[in-house]
Amino acid sequence: MKLILASASPRRRAILRAAGISFSVDPSDIEENIRGSNPRRLVVKLARMKALDVAKRHPGQPVLGADTIVVCAGEMLGKPKNLRDAIRMITLQSGRTQRVYTGTALAAGGRVYTEVAVTRVYARRLDSDRLRRLAGKHMDKAGA
């Protein structure tokens, strides 16, 4: 039985490959701009929704959903809406410590198992040229 990854994220695919896990990819179609004030609960809720959405298309197979949110200076940062938003996010994080919340949900055997990992990350101060270069490369990542 092969794991189904409910994400198009290249990073999530790389993590599973590095762990030697056999999987296929079927990204979820859920709307990701759900609001909430608690990042820990929000990433679990979104990961769970993604896993259950894809599990409907793959009955009997284990499905892994995941979601990440960055919190910096009291602001929750998801994926940027455009390049300007990405530059704003990276500027906000420059020279600061932020928390990265990743929620995972495994839908298997009629149950859903969830977990949250919280990582503190320090981003060194960046000049404006470096900020722009980074923003263009990170449009598909939470917190840019």
Coordinates of N, CA and C in Angstrom, one line a residue:
M1 N 0.9 -1.2 0.0 CA 0.0 0.0 0.0 C 0.9 1.2 0.0
K2 N 0.7 2.1 -1.0 CA 1.5 3.3 -1.1 C 0.9 4.5 -0.5
L3 N 1.7 5.3 0.2 CA 1.3 6.5 0.8 C 0.9 7.5 -0.3
I4 N -0.1 8.3 -0.1 CA -0.5 9.4 -1.0 C -0.2 10.7 -0.3
L5 N 0.6 11.6 -1.0 CA 1.0 12.9 -0.4 C 0.0 13.9 -1.0
A6 N -0.8 14.5 -0.1 CA -1.8 15.5 -0.5 C -1.2 16.9 -0.6
S7 N -0.1 17.0 -1.4 CA 0.6 18.2 -1.5 C 1.4 18.2 -2.8
A8 N 1.5 19.4 -3.4 CA 2.4 19.5 -4.6 C 3.8 20.1 -4.2
S9 N 4.0 20.3 -2.9 CA 5.3 20.9 -2.4 C 6.5 20.0 -2.8
P10 N 7.4 20.6 -3.5 CA 8.7 19.9 -3.8 C 9.5 19.6 -2.5
R11 N 9.4 20.4 -1.5 CA 10.1 20.2 -0.3 C 9.5 18.9 0.5
R12 N 8.2 18.8 0.5 CA 7.6 17.7 1.1 C 7.9 16.4 0.4
R13 N 8.0 16.5 -0.9 CA 8.4 15.3 -1.7 C 9.8 14.9 -1.4
A14 N 10.7 15.9 -1.3 CA 12.1 15.6 -1.0 C 12.3 15.0 0.3
I15 N 11.5 15.4 1.3 CA 11.6 14.8 2.7 C 11.2 13.4 2.7
L16 N 10.1 13.1 2.0 CA 9.6 11.7 1.9 C 10.6 10.8 1.2
R17 N 11.2 11.3 0.0 CA 12.2 10.6 -0.7 C 13.4 10.3 0.1
A18 N 13.9 11.3 0.9 CA 15.1 11.2 1.7 C 14.8 10.2 2.8
A19 N 13.6 10.0 3.3 CA 13.3 9.0 4.3 C 13.0 7.6 3.7
G20 N 13.1 7.5 2.4 CA 13.0 6.2 1.7 C 11.5 5.7 1.7
I21 N 10.6 6.7 1.7 CA 9.2 6.3 1.7 C 8.6 6.3 0.3
S22 N 8.0 5.2 -0.1 CA 7.3 5.1 -1.4 C 6.0 5.9 -1.3
F23 N 5.8 6.8 -2.3 CA 4.5 7.6 -2.3 C 4.2 8.0 -3.7
S24 N 2.9 8.5 -3.8 CA 2.5 9.2 -5.0 C 1.9 10.5 -4.6
V25 N 1.7 11.4 -5.5 CA 1.3 12.8 -5.2 C -0.1 13.0 -5.8
D26 N -1.0 13.5 -5.0 CA -2.3 14.0 -5.4 C -2.7 15.2 -4.6
P27 N -2.3 16.4 -5.1 CA -2.6 17.6 -4.3 C -4.0 17.8 -3.9
S28 N -4.3 18.4 -2.8 CA -5.6 18.7 -2.3 C -6.1 19.9 -3.0
D29 N -7.5 20.0 -3.2 CA -8.1 21.2 -3.8 C -8.7 22.1 -2.8
I30 N -8.5 22.0 -1.5 CA -9.2 22.8 -0.5 C -8.7 24.2 -0.6
E31 N -9.6 25.1 -0.2 CA -9.3 26.5 -0.1 C -8.4 26.7 1.2
E32 N -7.2 27.3 1.0 CA -6.2 27.4 2.0 C -6.3 28.7 2.8
N33 N -7.1 29.7 2.4 CA -7.0 31.0 3.1 C -8.1 31.0 4.2
I34 N -8.0 30.0 5.1 CA -8.8 29.9 6.3 C -8.2 30.8 7.4
R35 N -8.9 31.5 8.1 CA -8.4 32.4 9.1 C -8.4 31.8 10.5
G36 N -7.6 32.2 11.4 CA -7.6 31.8 12.7 C -6.5 32.5 13.5
S37 N -6.6 32.6 14.8 CA -5.6 33.3 15.6 C -4.6 32.4 16.2
N38 N -4.8 31.1 16.2 CA -3.9 30.2 16.8 C -3.2 29.4 15.7
P39 N -1.9 29.7 15.5 CA -1.2 29.0 14.4 C -1.1 27.5 14.5
R40 N -1.0 27.0 15.8 CA -0.8 25.6 16.0 C -2.1 24.9 15.6
R41 N -3.3 25.4 16.0 CA -4.6 24.8 15.6 C -4.8 25.0 14.1
L42 N -4.4 26.1 13.5 CA -4.7 26.4 12.1 C -4.0 25.4 11.2
V43 N -2.7 25.1 11.5 CA -1.9 24.2 10.6 C -2.4 22.8 10.7
V44 N -2.9 22.4 11.9 CA -3.5 21.1 12.1 C -4.8 21.0 11.3
K45 N -5.6 22.0 11.4 CA -6.9 22.0 10.8 C -6.7 21.9 9.2
L46 N -5.8 22.7 8.7 CA -5.6 22.7 7.3 C -5.0 21.4 6.8
A47 N -4.0 20.8 7.5 CA -3.4 19.5 7.2 C -4.5 18.4 7.2
R48 N -5.3 18.5 8.2 CA -6.4 17.5 8.3 C -7.4 17.6 7.1
M49 N -7.8 18.8 6.8 CA -8.7 19.0 5.7 C -8.1 18.5 4.4
K50 N -6.8 18.8 4.2 CA -6.1 18.3 3.0 C -6.1 16.8 2.9
A51 N -5.7 16.2 4.0 CA -5.7 14.7 4.0 C -7.0 14.1 3.8
L52 N -8.1 14.6 4.4 CA -9.4 14.0 4.2 C -9.9 14.3 2.8
D53 N -9.6 15.5 2.3 CA -10.0 15.8 0.9 C -9.5 14.7 -0.1
V54 N -8.2 14.5 0.0 CA -7.6 13.5 -0.9 C -7.9 12.1 -0.6
A55 N -8.2 11.8 0.7 CA -8.5 10.4 1.1 C -9.9 10.0 0.4
K56 N -10.7 10.9 0.1 CA -12.0 10.6 -0.6 C -11.7 10.0 -1.9
R57 N -10.6 10.4 -2.6 CA -10.3 9.9 -3.9 C -9.5 8.6 -3.9
H58 N -9.0 8.3 -2.7 CA -8.1 7.1 -2.5 C -8.6 6.2 -1.3
P59 N -9.8 5.7 -1.4 CA -10.3 4.9 -0.2 C -9.3 3.7 0.1
G60 N -9.1 3.6 1.4 CA -8.2 2.4 1.8 C -6.8 2.7 1.8
Q61 N -6.3 3.9 1.2 CA -4.9 4.2 1.2 C -4.6 5.3 2.2
P62 N -3.4 5.2 2.8 CA -3.0 6.2 3.7 C -2.7 7.5 3.0
V63 N -3.2 8.7 3.5 CA -3.0 10.0 2.9 C -2.4 10.9 3.9
L64 N -1.3 11.6 3.5 CA -0.6 12.5 4.3 C -0.8 14.0 3.8
G65 N -1.4 14.8 4.7 CA -1.6 16.2 4.5 C -0.7 17.0 5.4
A66 N -0.3 18.2 4.9 CA 0.6 19.1 5.7 C 0.3 20.5 5.4
D67 N 0.6 21.4 6.4 CA 0.5 22.8 6.2 C 1.5 23.5 7.0
T68 N 2.0 24.6 6.6 CA 3.0 25.4 7.3 C 2.7 26.9 7.4
I69 N 2.9 27.5 8.5 CA 2.6 28.9 8.7 C 3.8 29.5 9.5
V70 N 4.3 30.6 9.1 CA 5.4 31.3 9.8 C 4.8 32.5 10.6
V71 N 5.2 32.6 11.8 CA 4.8 33.7 12.7 C 6.0 34.6 13.0
C72 N 5.9 35.8 12.6 CA 7.0 36.8 12.9 C 6.4 38.1 13.3
A73 N 6.9 38.7 14.4 CA 6.5 40.0 14.9 C 5.0 40.0 15.1
G74 N 4.4 38.8 15.5 CA 3.0 38.7 15.8 C 2.1 38.6 14.6
E75 N 2.7 38.4 13.4 CA 1.9 38.3 12.2 C 2.1 36.9 11.6
M76 N 0.9 36.2 11.3 CA 1.0 34.9 10.7 C 1.2 35.1 9.2
L77 N 2.2 34.4 8.6 CA 2.5 34.5 7.2 C 2.3 33.2 6.5
G78 N 1.4 33.2 5.6 CA 1.2 32.0 4.7 C 2.0 32.2 3.4
K79 N 1.5 31.7 2.3 CA 2.2 31.9 1.0 C 1.9 33.3 0.6
P80 N 2.9 34.0 0.0 CA 2.6 35.3 -0.5 C 1.6 35.4 -1.7
K81 N 0.9 36.4 -1.7 CA -0.1 36.6 -2.8 C 0.5 37.0 -4.1
N82 N 1.7 37.7 -4.0 CA 2.4 38.2 -5.2 C 3.8 38.6 -4.8
L83 N 4.6 39.1 -5.7 CA 6.0 39.4 -5.5 C 6.1 40.5 -4.4
R84 N 5.2 41.5 -4.5 CA 5.3 42.6 -3.5 C 5.0 42.1 -2.1
D85 N 4.1 41.1 -1.9 CA 3.8 40.5 -0.6 C 5.0 39.7 -0.2
A86 N 5.6 39.0 -1.1 CA 6.8 38.2 -0.7 C 7.9 39.1 -0.2
I87 N 8.1 40.2 -0.9 CA 9.2 41.1 -0.4 C 8.8 41.7 1.0
R88 N 7.6 42.0 1.2 CA 7.1 42.5 2.5 C 7.4 41.4 3.6
M89 N 7.1 40.2 3.3 CA 7.3 39.1 4.3 C 8.7 38.9 4.6
I90 N 9.6 38.9 3.6 CA 11.0 38.6 3.8 C 11.6 39.8 4.5
T91 N 11.2 41.0 4.2 CA 11.6 42.2 4.9 C 11.3 42.2 6.4
L92 N 10.0 41.7 6.7 CA 9.6 41.6 8.1 C 10.5 40.6 8.9
Q93 N 10.9 39.6 8.2 CA 11.7 38.5 8.9 C 13.1 38.8 9.0
S94 N 13.6 39.7 8.2 CA 15.0 40.1 8.1 C 15.5 40.6 9.4
G95 N 16.5 39.9 10.0 CA 17.1 40.3 11.3 C 16.3 39.9 12.5
R96 N 15.3 39.0 12.3 CA 14.4 38.6 13.4 C 14.3 37.1 13.5
T97 N 13.9 36.7 14.7 CA 13.6 35.3 15.0 C 12.1 35.1 14.7
Q98 N 11.7 34.0 14.1 CA 10.3 33.7 13.9 C 10.1 32.2 14.2
R99 N 8.8 31.9 14.3 CA 8.4 30.5 14.6 C 7.8 29.9 13.4
V100 N 8.2 28.7 13.0 CA 7.6 28.0 11.8 C 6.8 26.9 12.4
Y101 N 5.5 26.9 12.1 CA 4.5 25.9 12.6 C 4.2 25.0 11.4
T102 N 4.5 23.7 11.5 CA 4.1 22.7 10.5 C 3.2 21.7 11.1
G103 N 2.0 21.6 10.5 CA 1.0 20.6 11.0 C 1.0 19.4 10.0
T104 N 0.9 18.2 10.4 CA 0.8 17.1 9.6 C -0.4 16.3 10.0
A105 N -1.1 15.6 9.0 CA -2.2 14.8 9.3 C -2.2 13.5 8.4
L106 N -2.3 12.4 9.0 CA -2.3 11.1 8.3 C -3.6 10.5 8.4
A107 N -4.3 10.4 7.3 CA -5.6 9.8 7.3 C -5.4 8.3 6.8
A108 N -5.7 7.4 7.7 CA -5.5 6.0 7.5 C -6.4 5.1 8.3
G109 N -6.9 4.1 7.7 CA -7.7 3.1 8.5 C -9.0 3.8 9.2
G110 N -9.5 4.8 8.5 CA -10.7 5.4 9.1 C -10.4 6.4 10.2
R111 N -9.2 6.7 10.5 CA -8.8 7.6 11.6 C -7.9 8.7 11.0
V112 N -7.7 9.8 11.7 CA -6.8 10.8 11.3 C -5.9 11.1 12.5
Y113 N -4.6 11.0 12.2 CA -3.5 11.2 13.3 C -2.9 12.5 12.9
T114 N -2.8 13.4 13.9 CA -2.2 14.7 13.7 C -1.0 15.0 14.6
E115 N -0.1 15.9 14.1 CA 1.0 16.3 14.8 C 1.4 17.7 14.4
V116 N 2.0 18.5 15.3 CA 2.5 19.8 15.0 C 4.0 19.9 15.4
A117 N 4.8 20.5 14.6 CA 6.2 20.8 14.9 C 6.4 22.3 14.9
V118 N 7.1 22.8 15.9 CA 7.3 24.3 15.9 C 8.8 24.4 16.0
T119 N 9.3 25.2 15.0 CA 10.8 25.5 14.9 C 11.0 27.0 15.0
R120 N 12.0 27.4 15.8 CA 12.4 28.8 15.9 C 13.5 29.0 14.9
V121 N 13.4 30.0 14.0 CA 14.4 30.3 13.0 C 14.8 31.7 13.0
Y122 N 16.1 32.0 13.0 CA 16.6 33.3 12.9 C 17.0 33.6 11.5
A123 N 16.5 34.7 10.9 CA 16.8 35.2 9.6 C 17.8 36.4 9.7
R124 N 19.0 36.2 9.2 CA 19.9 37.3 9.3 C 19.4 38.5 8.5
R125 N 19.9 39.7 8.8 CA 19.5 40.9 8.1 C 20.0 40.9 6.7
L126 N 19.1 41.2 5.7 CA 19.4 41.1 4.3 C 19.3 42.5 3.7
D127 N 20.2 42.8 2.7 CA 20.1 44.0 2.0 C 19.0 43.9 0.9
S128 N 18.6 45.1 0.4 CA 17.4 45.1 -0.5 C 17.6 44.2 -1.8
D129 N 18.8 44.2 -2.3 CA 19.0 43.3 -3.5 C 18.8 41.8 -3.2
R130 N 19.3 41.4 -2.1 CA 19.2 40.0 -1.6 C 17.7 39.7 -1.3
L131 N 17.0 40.7 -0.7 CA 15.6 40.5 -0.4 C 14.8 40.3 -1.7
R132 N 15.0 41.0 -2.8 CA 14.3 40.9 -4.0 C 14.6 39.5 -4.7
R133 N 15.9 39.1 -4.7 CA 16.3 37.9 -5.3 C 15.6 36.7 -4.5
L134 N 15.6 36.7 -3.2 CA 14.9 35.7 -2.4 C 13.4 35.7 -2.7
A135 N 12.8 36.8 -2.7 CA 11.3 36.9 -2.9 C 10.9 36.2 -4.2
G136 N 11.6 36.4 -5.2 CA 11.3 35.8 -6.5 C 11.4 34.3 -6.5
K137 N 12.3 33.7 -5.7 CA 12.5 32.3 -5.6 C 11.5 31.6 -4.6
H138 N 10.9 32.3 -3.8 CA 10.1 31.7 -2.7 C 8.6 32.0 -2.7
M139 N 8.1 32.2 -3.9 CA 6.6 32.5 -4.0 C 5.7 31.4 -3.5
D140 N 6.2 30.1 -3.5 CA 5.4 29.0 -3.1 C 5.6 28.5 -1.7
K141 N 6.2 29.3 -0.9 CA 6.6 28.9 0.5 C 5.9 29.8 1.5
A142 N 5.4 29.3 2.6 CA 4.8 30.1 3.7 C 5.9 31.0 4.2
G143 N 5.6 32.3 4.4 CA 6.5 33.3 4.9 C 7.5 33.7 3.8
A144 N 7.2 33.3 2.5 CA 8.0 33.6 1.4 C 9.4 33.1 1.6

